[in-house]
PDB file of C-alpha atoms in Angstrom:
ATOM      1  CA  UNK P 542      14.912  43.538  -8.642  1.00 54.00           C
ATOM      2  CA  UNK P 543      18.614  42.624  -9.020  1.00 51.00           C
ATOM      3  CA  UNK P 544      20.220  39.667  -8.559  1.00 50.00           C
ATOM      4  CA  UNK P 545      22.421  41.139  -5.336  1.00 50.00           C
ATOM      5  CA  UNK P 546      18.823  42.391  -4.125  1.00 55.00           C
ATOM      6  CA  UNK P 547      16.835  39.318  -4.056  1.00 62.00           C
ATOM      7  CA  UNK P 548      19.613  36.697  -2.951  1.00 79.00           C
ATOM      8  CA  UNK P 549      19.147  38.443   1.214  1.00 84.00           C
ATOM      9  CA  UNK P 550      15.358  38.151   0.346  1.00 90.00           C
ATOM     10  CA  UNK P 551      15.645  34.395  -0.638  1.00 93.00           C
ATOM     11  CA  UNK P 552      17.875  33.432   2.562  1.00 93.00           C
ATOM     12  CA  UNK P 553      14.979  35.687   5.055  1.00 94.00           C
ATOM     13  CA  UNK P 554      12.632  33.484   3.126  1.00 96.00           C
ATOM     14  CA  UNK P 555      14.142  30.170   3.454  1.00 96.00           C
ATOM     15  CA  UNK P 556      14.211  31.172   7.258  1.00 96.00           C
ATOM     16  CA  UNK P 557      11.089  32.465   7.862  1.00 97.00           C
ATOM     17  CA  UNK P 558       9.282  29.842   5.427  1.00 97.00           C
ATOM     18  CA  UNK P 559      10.993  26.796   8.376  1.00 97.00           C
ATOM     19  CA  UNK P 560       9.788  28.488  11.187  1.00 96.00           C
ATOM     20  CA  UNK P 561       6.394  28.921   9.615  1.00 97.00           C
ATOM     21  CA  UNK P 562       6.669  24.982   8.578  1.00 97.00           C
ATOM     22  CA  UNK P 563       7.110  24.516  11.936  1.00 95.00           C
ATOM     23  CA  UNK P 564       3.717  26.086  12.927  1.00 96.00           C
ATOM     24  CA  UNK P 565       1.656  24.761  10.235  1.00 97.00           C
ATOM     25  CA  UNK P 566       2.734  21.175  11.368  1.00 96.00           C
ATOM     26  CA  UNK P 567       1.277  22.287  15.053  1.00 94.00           C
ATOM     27  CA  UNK P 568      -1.955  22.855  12.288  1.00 95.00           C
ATOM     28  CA  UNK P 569      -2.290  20.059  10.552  1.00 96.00           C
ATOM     29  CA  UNK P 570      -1.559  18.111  13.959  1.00 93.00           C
ATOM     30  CA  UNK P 571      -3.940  20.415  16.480  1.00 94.00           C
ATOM     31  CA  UNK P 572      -6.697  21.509  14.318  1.00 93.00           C
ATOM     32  CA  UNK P 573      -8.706  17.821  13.350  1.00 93.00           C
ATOM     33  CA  UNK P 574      -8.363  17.285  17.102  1.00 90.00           C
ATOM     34  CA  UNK P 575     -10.215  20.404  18.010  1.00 90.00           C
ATOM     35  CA  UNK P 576      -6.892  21.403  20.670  1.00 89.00           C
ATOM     36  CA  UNK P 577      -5.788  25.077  20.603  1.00 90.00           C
ATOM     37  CA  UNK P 578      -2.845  25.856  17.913  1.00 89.00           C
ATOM     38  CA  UNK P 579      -1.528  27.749  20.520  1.00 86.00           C
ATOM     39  CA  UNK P 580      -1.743  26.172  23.664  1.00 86.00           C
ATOM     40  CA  UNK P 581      -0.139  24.459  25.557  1.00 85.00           C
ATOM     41  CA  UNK P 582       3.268  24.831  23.662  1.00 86.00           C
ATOM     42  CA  UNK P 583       4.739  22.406  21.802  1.00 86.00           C
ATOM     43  CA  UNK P 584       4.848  19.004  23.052  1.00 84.00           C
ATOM     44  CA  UNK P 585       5.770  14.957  23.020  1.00 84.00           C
ATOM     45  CA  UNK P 586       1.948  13.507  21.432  1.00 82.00           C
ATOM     46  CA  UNK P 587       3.243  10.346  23.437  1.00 84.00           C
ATOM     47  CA  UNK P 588       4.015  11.332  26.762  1.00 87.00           C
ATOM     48  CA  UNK P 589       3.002  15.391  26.839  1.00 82.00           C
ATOM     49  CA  UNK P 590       6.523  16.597  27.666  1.00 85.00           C
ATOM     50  CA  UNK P 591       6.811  20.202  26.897  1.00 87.00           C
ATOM     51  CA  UNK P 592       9.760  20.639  23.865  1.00 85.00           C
ATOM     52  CA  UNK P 593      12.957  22.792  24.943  1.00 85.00           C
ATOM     53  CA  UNK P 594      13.481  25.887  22.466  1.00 84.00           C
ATOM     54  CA  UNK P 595      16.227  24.121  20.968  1.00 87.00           C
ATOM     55  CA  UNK P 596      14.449  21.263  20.024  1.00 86.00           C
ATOM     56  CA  UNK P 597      12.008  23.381  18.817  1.00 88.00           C
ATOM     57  CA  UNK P 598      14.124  24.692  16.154  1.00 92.00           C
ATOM     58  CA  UNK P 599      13.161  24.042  12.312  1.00 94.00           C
ATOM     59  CA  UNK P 600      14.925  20.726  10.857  1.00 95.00           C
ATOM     60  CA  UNK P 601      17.561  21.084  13.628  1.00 94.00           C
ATOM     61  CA  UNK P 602      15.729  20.645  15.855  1.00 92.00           C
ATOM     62  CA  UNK P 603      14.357  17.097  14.877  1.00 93.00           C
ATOM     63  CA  UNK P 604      18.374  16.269  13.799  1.00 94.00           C
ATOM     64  CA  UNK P 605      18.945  17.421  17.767  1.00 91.00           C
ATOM     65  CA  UNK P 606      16.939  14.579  19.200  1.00 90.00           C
ATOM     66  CA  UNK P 607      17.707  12.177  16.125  1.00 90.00           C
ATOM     67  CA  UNK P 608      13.960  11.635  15.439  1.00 91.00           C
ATOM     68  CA  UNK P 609      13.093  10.667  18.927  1.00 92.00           C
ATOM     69  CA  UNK P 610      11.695  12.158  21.774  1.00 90.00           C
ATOM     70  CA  UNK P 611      13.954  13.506  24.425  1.00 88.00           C
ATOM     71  CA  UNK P 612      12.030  12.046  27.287  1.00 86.00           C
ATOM     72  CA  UNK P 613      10.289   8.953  26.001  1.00 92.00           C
ATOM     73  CA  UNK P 614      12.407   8.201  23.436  1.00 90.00           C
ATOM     74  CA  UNK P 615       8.724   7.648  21.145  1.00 91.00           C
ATOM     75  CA  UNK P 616       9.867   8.188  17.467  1.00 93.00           C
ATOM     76  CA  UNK P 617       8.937  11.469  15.861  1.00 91.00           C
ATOM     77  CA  UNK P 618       8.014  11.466  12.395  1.00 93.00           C
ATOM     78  CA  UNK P 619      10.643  12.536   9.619  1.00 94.00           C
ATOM     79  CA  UNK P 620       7.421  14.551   8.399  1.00 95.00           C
ATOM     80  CA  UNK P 621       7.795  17.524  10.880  1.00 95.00           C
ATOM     81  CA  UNK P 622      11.326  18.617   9.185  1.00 96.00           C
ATOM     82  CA  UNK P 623       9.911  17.749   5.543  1.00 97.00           C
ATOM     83  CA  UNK P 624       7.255  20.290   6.041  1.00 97.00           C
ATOM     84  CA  UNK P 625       9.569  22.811   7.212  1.00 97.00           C
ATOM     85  CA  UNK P 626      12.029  22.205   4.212  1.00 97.00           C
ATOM     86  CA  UNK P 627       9.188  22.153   2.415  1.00 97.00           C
ATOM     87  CA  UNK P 628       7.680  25.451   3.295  1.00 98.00           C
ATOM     88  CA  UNK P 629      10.837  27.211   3.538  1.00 97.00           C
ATOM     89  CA  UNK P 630      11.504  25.759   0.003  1.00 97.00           C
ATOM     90  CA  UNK P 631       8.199  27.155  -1.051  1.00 98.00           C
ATOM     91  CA  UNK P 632       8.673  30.638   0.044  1.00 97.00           C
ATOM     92  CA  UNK P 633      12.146  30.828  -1.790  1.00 96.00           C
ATOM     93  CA  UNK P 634      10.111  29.943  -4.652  1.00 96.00           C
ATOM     94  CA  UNK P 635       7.589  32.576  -4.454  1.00 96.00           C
ATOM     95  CA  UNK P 636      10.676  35.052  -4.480  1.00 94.00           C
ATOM     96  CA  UNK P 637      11.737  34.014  -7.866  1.00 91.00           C
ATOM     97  CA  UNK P 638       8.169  33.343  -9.119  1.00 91.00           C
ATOM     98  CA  UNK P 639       6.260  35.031 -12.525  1.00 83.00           C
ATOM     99  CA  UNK P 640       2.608  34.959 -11.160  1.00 89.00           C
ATOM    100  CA  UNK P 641       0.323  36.551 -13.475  1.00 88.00           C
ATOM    101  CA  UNK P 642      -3.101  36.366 -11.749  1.00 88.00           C
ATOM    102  CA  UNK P 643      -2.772  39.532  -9.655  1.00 91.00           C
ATOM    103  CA  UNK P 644      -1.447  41.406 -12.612  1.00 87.00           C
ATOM    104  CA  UNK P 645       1.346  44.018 -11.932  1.00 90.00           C
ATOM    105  CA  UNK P 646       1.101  44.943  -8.399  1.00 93.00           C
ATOM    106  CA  UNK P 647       4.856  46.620  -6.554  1.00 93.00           C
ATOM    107  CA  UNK P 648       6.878  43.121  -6.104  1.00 92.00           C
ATOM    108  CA  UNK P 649       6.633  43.440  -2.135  1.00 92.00           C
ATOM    109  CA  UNK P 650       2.775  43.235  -2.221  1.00 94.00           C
ATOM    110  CA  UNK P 651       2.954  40.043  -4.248  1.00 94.00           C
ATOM    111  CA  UNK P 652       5.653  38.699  -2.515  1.00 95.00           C
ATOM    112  CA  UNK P 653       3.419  38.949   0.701  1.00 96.00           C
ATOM    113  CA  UNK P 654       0.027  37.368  -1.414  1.00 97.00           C
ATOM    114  CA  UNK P 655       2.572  34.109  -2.555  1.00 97.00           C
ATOM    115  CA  UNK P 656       3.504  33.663   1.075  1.00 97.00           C
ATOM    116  CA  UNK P 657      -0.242  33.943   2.691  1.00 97.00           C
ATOM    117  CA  UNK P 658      -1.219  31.475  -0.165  1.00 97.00           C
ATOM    118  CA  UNK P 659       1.427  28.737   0.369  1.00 97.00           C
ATOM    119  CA  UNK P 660       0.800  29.288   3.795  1.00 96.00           C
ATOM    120  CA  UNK P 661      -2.441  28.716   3.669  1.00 97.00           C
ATOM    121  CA  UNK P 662      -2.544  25.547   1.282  1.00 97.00           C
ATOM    122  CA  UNK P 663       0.203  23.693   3.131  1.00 98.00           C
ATOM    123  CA  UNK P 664      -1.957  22.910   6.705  1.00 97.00           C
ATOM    124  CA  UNK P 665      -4.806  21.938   3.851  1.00 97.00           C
ATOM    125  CA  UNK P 666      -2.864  19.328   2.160  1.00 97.00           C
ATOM    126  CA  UNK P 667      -1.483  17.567   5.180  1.00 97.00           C
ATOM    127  CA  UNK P 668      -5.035  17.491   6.668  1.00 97.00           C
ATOM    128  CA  UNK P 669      -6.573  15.965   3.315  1.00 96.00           C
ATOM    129  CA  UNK P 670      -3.380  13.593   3.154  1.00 94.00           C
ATOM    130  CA  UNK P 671      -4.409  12.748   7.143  1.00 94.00           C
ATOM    131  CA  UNK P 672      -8.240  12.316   6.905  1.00 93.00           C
ATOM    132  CA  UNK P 673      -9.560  12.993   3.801  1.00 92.00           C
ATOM    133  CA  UNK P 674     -10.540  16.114   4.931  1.00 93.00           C
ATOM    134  CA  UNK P 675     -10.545  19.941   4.040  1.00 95.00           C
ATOM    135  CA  UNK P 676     -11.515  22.135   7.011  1.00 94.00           C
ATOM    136  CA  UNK P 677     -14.414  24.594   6.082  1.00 93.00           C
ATOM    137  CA  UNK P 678     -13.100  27.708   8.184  1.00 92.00           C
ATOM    138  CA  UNK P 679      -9.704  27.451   6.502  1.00 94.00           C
ATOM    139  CA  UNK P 680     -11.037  27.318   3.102  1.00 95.00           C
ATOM    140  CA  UNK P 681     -13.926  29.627   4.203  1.00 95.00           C
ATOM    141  CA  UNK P 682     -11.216  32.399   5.236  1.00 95.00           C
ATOM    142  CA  UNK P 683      -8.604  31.590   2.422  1.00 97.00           C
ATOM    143  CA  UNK P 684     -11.533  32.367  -0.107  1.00 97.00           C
ATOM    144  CA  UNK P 685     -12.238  35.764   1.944  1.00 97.00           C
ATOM    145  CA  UNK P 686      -8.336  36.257   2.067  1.00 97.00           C
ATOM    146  CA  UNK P 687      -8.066  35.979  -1.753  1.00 97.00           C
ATOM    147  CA  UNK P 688     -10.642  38.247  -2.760  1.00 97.00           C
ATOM    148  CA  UNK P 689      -8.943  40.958  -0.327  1.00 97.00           C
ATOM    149  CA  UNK P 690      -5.769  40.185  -1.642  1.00 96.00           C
ATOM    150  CA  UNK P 691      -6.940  40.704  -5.179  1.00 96.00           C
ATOM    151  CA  UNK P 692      -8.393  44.085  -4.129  1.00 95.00           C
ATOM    152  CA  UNK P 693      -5.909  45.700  -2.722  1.00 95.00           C
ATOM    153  CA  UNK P 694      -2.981  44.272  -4.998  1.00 95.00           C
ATOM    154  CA  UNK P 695      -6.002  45.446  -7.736  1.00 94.00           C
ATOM    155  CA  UNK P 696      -6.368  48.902  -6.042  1.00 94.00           C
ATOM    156  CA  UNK P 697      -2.651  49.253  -6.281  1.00 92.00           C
ATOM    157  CA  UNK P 698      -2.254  49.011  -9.880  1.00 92.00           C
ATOM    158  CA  UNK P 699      -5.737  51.461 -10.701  1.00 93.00           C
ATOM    159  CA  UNK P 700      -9.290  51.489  -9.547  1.00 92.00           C
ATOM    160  CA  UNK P 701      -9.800  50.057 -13.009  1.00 93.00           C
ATOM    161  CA  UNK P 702      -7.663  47.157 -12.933  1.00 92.00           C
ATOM    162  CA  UNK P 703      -9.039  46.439  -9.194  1.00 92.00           C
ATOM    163  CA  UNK P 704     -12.812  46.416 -10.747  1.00 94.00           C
ATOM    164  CA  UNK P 705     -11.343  44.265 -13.696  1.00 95.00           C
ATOM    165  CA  UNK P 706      -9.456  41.924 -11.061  1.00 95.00           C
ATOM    166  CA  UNK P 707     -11.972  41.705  -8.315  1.00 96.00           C
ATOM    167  CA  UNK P 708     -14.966  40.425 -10.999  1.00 97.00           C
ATOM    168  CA  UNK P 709     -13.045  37.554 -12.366  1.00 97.00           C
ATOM    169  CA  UNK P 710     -12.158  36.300  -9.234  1.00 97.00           C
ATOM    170  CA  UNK P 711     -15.391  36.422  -7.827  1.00 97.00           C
ATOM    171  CA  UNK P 712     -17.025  34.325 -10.954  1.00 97.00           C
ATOM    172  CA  UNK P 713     -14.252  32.294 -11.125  1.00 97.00           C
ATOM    173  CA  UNK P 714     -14.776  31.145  -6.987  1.00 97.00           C
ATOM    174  CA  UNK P 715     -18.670  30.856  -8.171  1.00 96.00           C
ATOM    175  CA  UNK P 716     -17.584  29.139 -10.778  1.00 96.00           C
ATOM    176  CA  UNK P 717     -15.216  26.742  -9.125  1.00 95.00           C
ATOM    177  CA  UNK P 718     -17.300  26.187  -6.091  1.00 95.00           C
ATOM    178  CA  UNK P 719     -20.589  25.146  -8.315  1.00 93.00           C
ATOM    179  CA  UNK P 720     -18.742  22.939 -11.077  1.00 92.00           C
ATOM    180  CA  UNK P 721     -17.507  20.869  -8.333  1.00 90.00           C
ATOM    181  CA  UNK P 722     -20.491  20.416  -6.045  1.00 87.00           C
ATOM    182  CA  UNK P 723     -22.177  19.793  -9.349  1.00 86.00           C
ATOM    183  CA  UNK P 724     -19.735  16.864 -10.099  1.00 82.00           C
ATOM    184  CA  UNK P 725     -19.880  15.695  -6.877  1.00 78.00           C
ATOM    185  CA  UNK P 726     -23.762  15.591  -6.862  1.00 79.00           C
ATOM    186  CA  UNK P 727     -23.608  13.548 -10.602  1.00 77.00           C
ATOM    187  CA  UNK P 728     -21.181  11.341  -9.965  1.00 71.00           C
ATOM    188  CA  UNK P 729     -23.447  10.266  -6.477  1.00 68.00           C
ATOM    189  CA  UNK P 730     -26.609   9.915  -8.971  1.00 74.00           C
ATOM    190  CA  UNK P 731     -24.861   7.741 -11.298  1.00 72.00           C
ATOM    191  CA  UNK P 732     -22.567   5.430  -9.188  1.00 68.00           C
ATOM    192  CA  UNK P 733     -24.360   5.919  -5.542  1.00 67.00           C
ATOM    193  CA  UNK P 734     -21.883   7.741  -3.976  1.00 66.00           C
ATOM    194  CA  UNK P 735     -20.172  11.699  -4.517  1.00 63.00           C
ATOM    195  CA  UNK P 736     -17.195  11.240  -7.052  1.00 63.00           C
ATOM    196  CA  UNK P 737     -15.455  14.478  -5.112  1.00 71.00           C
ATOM    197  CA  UNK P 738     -15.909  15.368  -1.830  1.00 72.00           C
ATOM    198  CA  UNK P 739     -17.736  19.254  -1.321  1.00 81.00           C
ATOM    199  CA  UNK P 740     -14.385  19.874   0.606  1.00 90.00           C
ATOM    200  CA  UNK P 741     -12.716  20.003  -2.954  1.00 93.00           C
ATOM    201  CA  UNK P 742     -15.513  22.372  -3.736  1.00 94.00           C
ATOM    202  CA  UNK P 743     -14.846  24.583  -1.646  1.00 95.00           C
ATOM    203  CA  UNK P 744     -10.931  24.489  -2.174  1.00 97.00           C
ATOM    204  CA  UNK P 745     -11.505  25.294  -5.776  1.00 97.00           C
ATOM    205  CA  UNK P 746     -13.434  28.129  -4.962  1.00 97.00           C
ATOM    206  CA  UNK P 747     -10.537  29.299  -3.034  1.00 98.00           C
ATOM    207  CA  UNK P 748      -8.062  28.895  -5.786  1.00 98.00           C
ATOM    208  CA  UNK P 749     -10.449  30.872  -8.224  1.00 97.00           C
ATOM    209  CA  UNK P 750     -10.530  33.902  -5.584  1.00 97.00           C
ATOM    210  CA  UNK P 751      -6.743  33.599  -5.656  1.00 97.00           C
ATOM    211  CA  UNK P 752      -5.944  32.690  -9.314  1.00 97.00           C
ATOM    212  CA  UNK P 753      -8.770  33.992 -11.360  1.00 96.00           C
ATOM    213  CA  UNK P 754     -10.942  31.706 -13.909  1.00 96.00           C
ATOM    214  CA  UNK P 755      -7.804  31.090 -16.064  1.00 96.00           C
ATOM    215  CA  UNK P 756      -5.555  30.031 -13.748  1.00 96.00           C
ATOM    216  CA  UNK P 757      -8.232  28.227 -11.587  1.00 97.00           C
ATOM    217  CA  UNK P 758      -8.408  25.935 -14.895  1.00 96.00           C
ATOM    218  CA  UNK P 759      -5.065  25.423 -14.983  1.00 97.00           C
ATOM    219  CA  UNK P 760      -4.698  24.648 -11.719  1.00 97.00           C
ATOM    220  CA  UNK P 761      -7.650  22.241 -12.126  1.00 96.00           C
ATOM    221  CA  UNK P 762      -6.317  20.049 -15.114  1.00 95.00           C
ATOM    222  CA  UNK P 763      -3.119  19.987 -13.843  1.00 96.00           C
ATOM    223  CA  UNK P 764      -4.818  18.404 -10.482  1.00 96.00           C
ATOM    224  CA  UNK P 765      -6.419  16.145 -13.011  1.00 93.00           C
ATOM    225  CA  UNK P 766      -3.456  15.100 -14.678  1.00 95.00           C
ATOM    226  CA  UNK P 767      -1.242  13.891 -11.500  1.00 94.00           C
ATOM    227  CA  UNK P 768      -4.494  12.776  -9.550  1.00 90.00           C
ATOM    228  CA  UNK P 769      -5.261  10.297 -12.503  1.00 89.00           C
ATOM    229  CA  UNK P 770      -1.856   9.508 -12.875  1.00 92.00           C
ATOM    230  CA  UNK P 771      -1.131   8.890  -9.251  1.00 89.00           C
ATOM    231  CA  UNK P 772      -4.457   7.289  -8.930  1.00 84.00           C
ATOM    232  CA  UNK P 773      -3.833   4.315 -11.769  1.00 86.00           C
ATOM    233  CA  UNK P 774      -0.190   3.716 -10.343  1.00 88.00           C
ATOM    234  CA  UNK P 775      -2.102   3.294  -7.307  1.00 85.00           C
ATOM    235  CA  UNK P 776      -4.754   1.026  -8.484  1.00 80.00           C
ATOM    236  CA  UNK P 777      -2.304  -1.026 -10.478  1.00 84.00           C
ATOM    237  CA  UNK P 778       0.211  -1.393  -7.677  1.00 84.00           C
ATOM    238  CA  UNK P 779      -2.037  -2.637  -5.333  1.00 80.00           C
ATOM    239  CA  UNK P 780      -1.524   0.144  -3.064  1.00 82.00           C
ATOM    240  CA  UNK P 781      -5.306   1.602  -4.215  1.00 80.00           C
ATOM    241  CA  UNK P 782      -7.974  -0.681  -4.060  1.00 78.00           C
ATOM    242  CA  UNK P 783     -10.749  -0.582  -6.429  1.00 74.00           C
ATOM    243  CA  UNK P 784     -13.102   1.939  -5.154  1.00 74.00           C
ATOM    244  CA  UNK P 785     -10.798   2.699  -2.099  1.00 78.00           C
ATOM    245  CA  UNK P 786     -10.591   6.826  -2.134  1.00 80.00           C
ATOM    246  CA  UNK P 787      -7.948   9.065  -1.888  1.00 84.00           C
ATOM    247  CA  UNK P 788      -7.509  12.807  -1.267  1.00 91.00           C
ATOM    248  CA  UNK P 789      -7.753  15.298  -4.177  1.00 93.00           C
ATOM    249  CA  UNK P 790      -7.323  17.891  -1.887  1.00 95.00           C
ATOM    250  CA  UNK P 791      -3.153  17.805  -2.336  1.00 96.00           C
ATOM    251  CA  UNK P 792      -3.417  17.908  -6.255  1.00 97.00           C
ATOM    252  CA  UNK P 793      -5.724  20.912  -6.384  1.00 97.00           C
ATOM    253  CA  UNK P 794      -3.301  22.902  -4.031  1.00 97.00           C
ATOM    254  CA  UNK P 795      -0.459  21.930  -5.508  1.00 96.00           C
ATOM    255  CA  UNK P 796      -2.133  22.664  -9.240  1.00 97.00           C
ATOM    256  CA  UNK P 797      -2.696  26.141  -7.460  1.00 97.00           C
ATOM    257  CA  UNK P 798       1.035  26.525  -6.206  1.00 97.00           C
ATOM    258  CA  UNK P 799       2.344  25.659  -9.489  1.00 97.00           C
ATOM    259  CA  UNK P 800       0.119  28.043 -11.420  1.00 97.00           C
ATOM    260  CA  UNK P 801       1.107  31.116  -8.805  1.00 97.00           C
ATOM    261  CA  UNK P 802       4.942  29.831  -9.466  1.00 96.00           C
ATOM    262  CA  UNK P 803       5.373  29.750 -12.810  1.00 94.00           C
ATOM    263  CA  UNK P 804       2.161  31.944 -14.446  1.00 93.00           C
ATOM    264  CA  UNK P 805      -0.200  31.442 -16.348  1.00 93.00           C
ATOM    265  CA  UNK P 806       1.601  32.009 -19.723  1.00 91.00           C
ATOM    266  CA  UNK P 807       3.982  29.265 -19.039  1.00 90.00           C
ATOM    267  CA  UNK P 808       1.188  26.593 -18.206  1.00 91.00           C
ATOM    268  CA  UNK P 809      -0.711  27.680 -21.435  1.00 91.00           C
ATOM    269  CA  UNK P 810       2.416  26.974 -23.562  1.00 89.00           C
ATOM    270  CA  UNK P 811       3.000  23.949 -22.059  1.00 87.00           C
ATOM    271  CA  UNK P 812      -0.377  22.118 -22.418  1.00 84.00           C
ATOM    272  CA  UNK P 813      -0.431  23.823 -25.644  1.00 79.00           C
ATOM    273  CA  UNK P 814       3.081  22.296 -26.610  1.00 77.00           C
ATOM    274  CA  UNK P 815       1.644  19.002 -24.948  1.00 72.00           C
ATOM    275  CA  UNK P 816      -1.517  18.742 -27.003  1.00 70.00           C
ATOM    276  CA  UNK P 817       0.459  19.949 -30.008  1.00 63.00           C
ATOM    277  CA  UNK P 818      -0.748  23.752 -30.415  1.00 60.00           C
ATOM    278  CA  UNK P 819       2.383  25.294 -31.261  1.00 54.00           C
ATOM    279  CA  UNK P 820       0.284  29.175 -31.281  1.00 48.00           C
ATOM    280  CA  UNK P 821       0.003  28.776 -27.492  1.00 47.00           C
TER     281      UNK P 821
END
């Protein structure tokens, strides 16, 4: 696509992507509670009142009331209007992003798979960030989305391709799902308790059906590489205590995100640049 073709497409996203934000905070909020995402509408979590439209509105919304409820004047977190920046900033992204997992699908198809993806990892990470825990239907159903994503984007290139597509990303969820409940099981034999949670387990599983085995490793050492590094700044601050855990959840999604942004190709060179393989 042009230049003059994609900039409309990048401001519909930025849009859309807030108002989505919105909602997945109503997710991340509702769904560890066991309440309805949608009902009652959206309210005060200190006193129940029910939020005008215009305080409704994305970022504006929460600039509106100043960060504080209209009627109670209870503080609302600065994390409802970071998510929807965040999300809207994500969905820009995926506009102007070279993902190479679903091969070479018409751009409007892909466009569509980047957007479900985000949108599904986003209510994941703030609920692992929250309790240190990934819900089983959402992973469940984001593993079942990605396999029908890579079918049809598959079945839109050639039947071929689609067979080609639809194998790798089924071994590579297999492969995914068992490596990790495999570590988890080890690492509770030898220290007497699971070194990853099976929620991780199943995550990775839904990266592979989204990214295929090569990207699912990429996304995995890159969650690797910031989880140890955020870990040990942890640890040595203080802020971690020694066997104190924290969620991997956020680095495995974001792994995934980063792999679907930038493709595989560009990850490859860059570990390969990193560990001093100038063929990658």
């Amino acid at each position: 696509m042009t230049p003059t073709s994609i900039e409309p497409i990048t401001v519909l996203a930025a849009l859309l992507g807030a108002c989505l934000g919105s909602f997945l905070n109503v997710v991340a909020w509702r769904l560890p509670r066991r309440e309805s995402i949608v009902s009652p509408p959206s309210h005060c979590p200190h006193c129940g009142a029910t939020l005008a439209w215009q305080e409704n509105l994305p970022v504006l919304g929460w600039l509106w009331l100043r960060g504080r409820c209209n009627h109670c004047n209870a503080p609302i977190s600065a994390r409802y209007p970071l998510v929807e920046l965040l999300t809207a900033g994500l969905w820009v992204a995926v506009v102007l992003a070279r993902p190479t997992a679903m091969g070479a699908p018409p751009f409007w198809l892909l466009l569509l798979a980047g957007w479900a993806l985000i949108s599904l990892l986003i209510p994941l990470v703030l609920i692992d960030a929250d309790h240190l825990w990934l819900p089983e239907p959402l992973c469940r159903w984001g593993l079942v989305g990605g396999l029908v994503v890579t079918s049809l984007l598959g079945i839109s290139q050639s039947e071929e391709i689609a067979r080609q597509m639809l194998v790798n990303h089924l071994l590579a969820a297999a492969v995914g799902l068992l490596a990790f409940e495999g570590l988890s099981a080890l690492g509770e034999k030898l220290l007497g308790r699971p070194a990853l949670g099976l929620g991780d387990a199943k995550l990775t599983a839904l990266l592979g059906a989204w990214l295929g085995l090569q990207g699912m490793g990429l996304a995995v050492a890159l969650a690797v590489l910031g989880g140890a590094l955020l870990g040990s700044l942890g640890r040595l601050s203080g802020r971690l205590g020694p066997h104190q855990p924290f969620p991997f959840g956020p680095f495995l999604a974001f792994g995934g995100i980063a792999v679907w942004l930038a493709g595989e190709g560009w990850w490859l060179r860059w570990f390969g640049g990193w560990l001093g393989f100038q063929s990658f």
